[in-house]
XYZ file of N, CA, C and O in Angstrom:
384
model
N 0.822 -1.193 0.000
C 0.000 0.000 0.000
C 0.867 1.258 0.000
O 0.656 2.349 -0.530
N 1.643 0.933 0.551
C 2.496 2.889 1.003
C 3.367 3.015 -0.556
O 3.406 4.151 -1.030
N 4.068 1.867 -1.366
C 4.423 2.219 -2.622
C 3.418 2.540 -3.372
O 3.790 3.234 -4.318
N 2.380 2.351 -3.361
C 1.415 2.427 -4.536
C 0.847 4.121 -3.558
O 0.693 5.123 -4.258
N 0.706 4.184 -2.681
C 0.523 5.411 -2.400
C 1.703 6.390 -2.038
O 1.444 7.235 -1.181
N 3.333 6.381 -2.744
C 4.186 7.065 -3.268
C 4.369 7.196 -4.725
O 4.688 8.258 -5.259
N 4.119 5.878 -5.477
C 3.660 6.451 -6.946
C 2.471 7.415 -7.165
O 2.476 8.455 -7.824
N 1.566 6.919 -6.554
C 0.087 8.033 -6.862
C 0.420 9.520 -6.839
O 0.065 10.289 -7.733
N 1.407 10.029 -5.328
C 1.502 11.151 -5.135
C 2.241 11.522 -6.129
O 1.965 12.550 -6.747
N 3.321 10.736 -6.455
C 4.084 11.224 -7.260
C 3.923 11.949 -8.519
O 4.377 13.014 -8.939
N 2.861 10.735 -9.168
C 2.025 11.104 -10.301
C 1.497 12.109 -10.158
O 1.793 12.915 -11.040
N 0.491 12.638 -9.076
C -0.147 13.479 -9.433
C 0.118 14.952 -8.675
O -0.643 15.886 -8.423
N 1.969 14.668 -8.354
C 2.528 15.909 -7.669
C 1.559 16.290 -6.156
O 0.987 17.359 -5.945
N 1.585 15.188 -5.317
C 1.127 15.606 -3.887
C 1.864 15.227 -2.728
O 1.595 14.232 -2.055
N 2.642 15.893 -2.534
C 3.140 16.135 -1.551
C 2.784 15.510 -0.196
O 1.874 16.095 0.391
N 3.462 14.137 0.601
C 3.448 13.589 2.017
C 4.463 14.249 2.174
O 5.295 14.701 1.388
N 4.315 14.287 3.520
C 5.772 14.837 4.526
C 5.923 13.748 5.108
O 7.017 13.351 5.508
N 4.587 12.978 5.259
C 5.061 11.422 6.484
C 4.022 11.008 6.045
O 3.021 11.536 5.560
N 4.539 9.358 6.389
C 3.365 8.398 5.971
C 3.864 7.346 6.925
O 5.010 7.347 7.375
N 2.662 6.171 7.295
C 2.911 5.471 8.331
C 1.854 4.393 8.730
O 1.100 4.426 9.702
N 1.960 3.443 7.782
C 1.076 2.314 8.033
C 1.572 1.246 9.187
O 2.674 0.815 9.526
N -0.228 0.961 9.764
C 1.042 -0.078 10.753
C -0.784 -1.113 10.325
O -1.934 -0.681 10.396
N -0.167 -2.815 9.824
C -1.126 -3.454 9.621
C -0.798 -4.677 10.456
O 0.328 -5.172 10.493
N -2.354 -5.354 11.447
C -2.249 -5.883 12.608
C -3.616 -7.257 11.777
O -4.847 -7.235 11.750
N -2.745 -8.122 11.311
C -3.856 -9.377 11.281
C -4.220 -9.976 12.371
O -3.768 -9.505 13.415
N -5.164 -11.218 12.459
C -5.756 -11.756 13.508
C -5.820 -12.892 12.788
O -6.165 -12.946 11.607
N -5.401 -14.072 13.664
C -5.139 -15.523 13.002
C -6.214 -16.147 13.878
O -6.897 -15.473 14.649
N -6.328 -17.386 13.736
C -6.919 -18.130 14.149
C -5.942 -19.908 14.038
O -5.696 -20.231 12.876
N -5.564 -20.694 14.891
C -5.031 -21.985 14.369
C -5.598 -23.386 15.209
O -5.387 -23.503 16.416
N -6.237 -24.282 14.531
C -6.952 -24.825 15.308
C -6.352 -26.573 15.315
O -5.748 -26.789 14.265
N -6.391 -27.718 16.176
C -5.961 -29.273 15.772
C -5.200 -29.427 16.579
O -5.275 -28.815 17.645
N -3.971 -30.536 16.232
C -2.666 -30.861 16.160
C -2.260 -30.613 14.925
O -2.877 -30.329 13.898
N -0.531 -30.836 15.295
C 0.551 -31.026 14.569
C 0.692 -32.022 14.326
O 0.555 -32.472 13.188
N 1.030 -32.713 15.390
C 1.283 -34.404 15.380
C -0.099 -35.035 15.087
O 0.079 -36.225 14.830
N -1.617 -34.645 15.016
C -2.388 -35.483 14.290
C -2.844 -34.928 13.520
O -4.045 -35.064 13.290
N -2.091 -34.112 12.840
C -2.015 -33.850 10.803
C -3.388 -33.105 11.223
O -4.265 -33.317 10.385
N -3.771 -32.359 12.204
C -5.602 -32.053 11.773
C -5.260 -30.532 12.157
O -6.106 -29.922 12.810
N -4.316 -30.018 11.866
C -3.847 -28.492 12.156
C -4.217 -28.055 11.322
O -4.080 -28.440 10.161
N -5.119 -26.586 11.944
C -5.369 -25.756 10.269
C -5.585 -24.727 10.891
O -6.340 -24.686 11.863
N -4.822 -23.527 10.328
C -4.696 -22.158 10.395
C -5.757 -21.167 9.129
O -5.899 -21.494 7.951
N -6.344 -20.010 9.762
C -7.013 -18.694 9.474
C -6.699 -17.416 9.486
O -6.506 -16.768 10.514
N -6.614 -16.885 8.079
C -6.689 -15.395 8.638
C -7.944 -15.500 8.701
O -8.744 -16.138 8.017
N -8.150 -14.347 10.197
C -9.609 -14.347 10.358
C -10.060 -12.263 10.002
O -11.262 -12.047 9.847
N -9.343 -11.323 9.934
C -8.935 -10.353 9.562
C -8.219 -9.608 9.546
O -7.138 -10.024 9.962
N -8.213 -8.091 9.114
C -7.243 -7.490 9.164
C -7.167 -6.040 9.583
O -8.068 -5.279 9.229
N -6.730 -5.853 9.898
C -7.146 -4.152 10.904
C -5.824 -3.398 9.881
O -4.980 -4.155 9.401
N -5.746 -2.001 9.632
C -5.046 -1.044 8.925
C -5.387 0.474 9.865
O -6.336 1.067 10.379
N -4.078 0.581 9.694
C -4.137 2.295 10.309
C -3.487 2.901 9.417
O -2.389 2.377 9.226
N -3.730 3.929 8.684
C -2.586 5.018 7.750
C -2.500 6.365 8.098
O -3.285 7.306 7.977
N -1.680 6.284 8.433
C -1.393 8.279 9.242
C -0.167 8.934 8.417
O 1.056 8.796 8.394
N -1.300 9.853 7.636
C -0.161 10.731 6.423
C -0.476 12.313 6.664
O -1.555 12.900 6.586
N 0.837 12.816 6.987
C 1.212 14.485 7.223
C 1.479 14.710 5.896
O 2.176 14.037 5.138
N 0.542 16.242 5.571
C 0.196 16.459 3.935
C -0.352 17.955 4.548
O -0.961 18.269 5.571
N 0.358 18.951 3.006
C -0.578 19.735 3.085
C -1.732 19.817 2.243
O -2.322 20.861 1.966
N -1.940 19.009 1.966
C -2.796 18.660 0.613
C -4.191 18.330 1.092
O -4.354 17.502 1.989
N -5.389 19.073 0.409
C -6.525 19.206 1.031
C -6.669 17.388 0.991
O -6.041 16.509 0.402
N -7.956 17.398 2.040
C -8.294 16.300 2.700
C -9.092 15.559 1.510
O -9.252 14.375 1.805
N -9.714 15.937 0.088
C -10.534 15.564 -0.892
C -9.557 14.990 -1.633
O -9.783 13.874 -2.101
N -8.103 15.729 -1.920
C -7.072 15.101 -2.773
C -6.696 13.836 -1.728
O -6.491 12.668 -2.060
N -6.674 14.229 -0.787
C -5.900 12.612 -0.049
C -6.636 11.556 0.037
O -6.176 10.415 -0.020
N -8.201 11.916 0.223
C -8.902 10.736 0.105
C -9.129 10.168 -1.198
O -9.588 9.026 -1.218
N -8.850 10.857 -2.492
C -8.988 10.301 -3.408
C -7.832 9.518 -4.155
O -8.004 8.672 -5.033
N -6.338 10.058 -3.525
C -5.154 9.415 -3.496
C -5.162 8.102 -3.429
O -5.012 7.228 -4.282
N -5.484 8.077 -1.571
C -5.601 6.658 -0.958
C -6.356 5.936 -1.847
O -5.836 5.000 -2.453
N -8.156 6.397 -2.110
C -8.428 5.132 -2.667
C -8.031 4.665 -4.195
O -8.472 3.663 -4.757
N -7.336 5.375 -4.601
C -6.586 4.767 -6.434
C -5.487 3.938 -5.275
O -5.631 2.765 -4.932
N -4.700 4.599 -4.931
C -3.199 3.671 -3.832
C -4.182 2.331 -3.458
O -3.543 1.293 -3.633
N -5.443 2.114 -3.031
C -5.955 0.444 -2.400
C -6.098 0.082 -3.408
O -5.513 -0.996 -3.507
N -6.816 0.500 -4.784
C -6.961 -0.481 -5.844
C -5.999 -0.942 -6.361
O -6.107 -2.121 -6.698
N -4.688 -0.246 -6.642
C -3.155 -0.132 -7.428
C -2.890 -1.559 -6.137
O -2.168 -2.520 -6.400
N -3.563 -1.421 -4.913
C -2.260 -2.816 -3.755
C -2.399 -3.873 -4.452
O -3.442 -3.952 -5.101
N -1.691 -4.682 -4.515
C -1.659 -6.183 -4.694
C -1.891 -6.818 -3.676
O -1.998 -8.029 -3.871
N -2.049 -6.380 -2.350
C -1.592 -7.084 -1.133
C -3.540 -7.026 -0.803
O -4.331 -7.880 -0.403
N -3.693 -5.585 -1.213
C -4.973 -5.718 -0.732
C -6.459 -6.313 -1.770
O -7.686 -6.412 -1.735
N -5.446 -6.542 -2.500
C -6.358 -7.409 -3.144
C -6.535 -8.928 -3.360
O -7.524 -9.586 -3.685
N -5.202 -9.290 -3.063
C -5.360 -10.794 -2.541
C -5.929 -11.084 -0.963
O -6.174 -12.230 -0.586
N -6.104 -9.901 -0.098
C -6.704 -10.183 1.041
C -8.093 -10.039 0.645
O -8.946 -10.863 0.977
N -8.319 -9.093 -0.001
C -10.266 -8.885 0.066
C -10.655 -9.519 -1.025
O -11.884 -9.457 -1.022
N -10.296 -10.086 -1.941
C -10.662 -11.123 -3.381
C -10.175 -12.298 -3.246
O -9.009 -12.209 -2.862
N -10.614 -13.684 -3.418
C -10.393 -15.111 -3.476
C -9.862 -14.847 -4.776
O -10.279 -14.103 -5.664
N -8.642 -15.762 -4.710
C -7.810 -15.815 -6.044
C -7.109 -17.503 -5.595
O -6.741 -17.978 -4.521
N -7.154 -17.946 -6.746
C -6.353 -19.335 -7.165
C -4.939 -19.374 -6.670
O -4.064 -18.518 -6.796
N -4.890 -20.646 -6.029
C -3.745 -20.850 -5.399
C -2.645 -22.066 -5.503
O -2.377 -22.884 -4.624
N -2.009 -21.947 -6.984
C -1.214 -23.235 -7.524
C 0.520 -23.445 -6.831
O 1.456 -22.678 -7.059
N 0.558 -24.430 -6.146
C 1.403 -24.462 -5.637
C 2.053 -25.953 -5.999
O 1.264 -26.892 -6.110
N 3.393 -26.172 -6.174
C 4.540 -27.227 -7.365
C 5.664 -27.439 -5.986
O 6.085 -26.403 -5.474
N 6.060 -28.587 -5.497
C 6.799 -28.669 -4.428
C 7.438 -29.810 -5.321
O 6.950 -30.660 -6.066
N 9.238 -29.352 -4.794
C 9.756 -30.178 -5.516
C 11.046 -30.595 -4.064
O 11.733 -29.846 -3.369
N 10.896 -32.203 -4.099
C 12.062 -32.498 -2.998
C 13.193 -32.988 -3.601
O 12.987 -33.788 -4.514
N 14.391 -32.711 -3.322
C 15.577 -33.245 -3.777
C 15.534 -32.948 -5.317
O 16.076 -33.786 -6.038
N 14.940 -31.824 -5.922
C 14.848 -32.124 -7.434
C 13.909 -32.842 -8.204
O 13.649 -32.724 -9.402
N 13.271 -33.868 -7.060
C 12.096 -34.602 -7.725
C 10.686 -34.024 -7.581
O 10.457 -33.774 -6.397
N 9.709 -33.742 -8.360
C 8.294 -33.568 -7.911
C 7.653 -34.174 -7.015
O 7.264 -35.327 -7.199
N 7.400 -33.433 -5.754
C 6.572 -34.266 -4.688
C 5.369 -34.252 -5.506
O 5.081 -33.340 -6.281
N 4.351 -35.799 -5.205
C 3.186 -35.768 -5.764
C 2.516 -36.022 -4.457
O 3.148 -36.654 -3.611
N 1.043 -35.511 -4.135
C 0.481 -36.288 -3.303
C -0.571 -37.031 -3.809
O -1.180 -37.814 -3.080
């Protein structure tokens, strides 16, 4: 998020003096280990962004939201997307 909201400004010449995300997930992990029945959750995600600007409050809010669509991060959290994953041991293809 904070690169995609340093290109934006950049682009459109707006000026941060400070910027300062701090992002706090919440897991969930439930089973054993040892009886293979372990299974972990994100269950959500909390975001704080605190940006020093002199830039009216209409330009920043419209900043930020082009900067959330531009995230990658926040879009694999709020959109289900396909998840192909190829494990290879010693060089050989693990199959299960």
């Amino acid at each position: 998020m904070l690169t995609q909201l340093a290109r934006v400004s950049e682009a459109r010449h707006i000026e941060l003096d400070e910027i300062a995300m701090t992002v706090t997930p919440q897991f969930a992990q439930e089973g054993s280990i040892l009886a293979d029945t372990v299974e972990s959750r994100l269950l959500g995600i909390d975001t704080e962004l605190e940006i020093t600007t002199s830039a009216p409050q209409d330009v920043v809010a419209k900043l930020i939201a082009t900067a959330e669509r531009m995230c990658f991060m926040m879009d694999a959290v709020r959109e289900p997307h396909e998840v192909r994953s190829r494990v290879s041991v010693n060089g050989a293809v693990l199959t299960s």
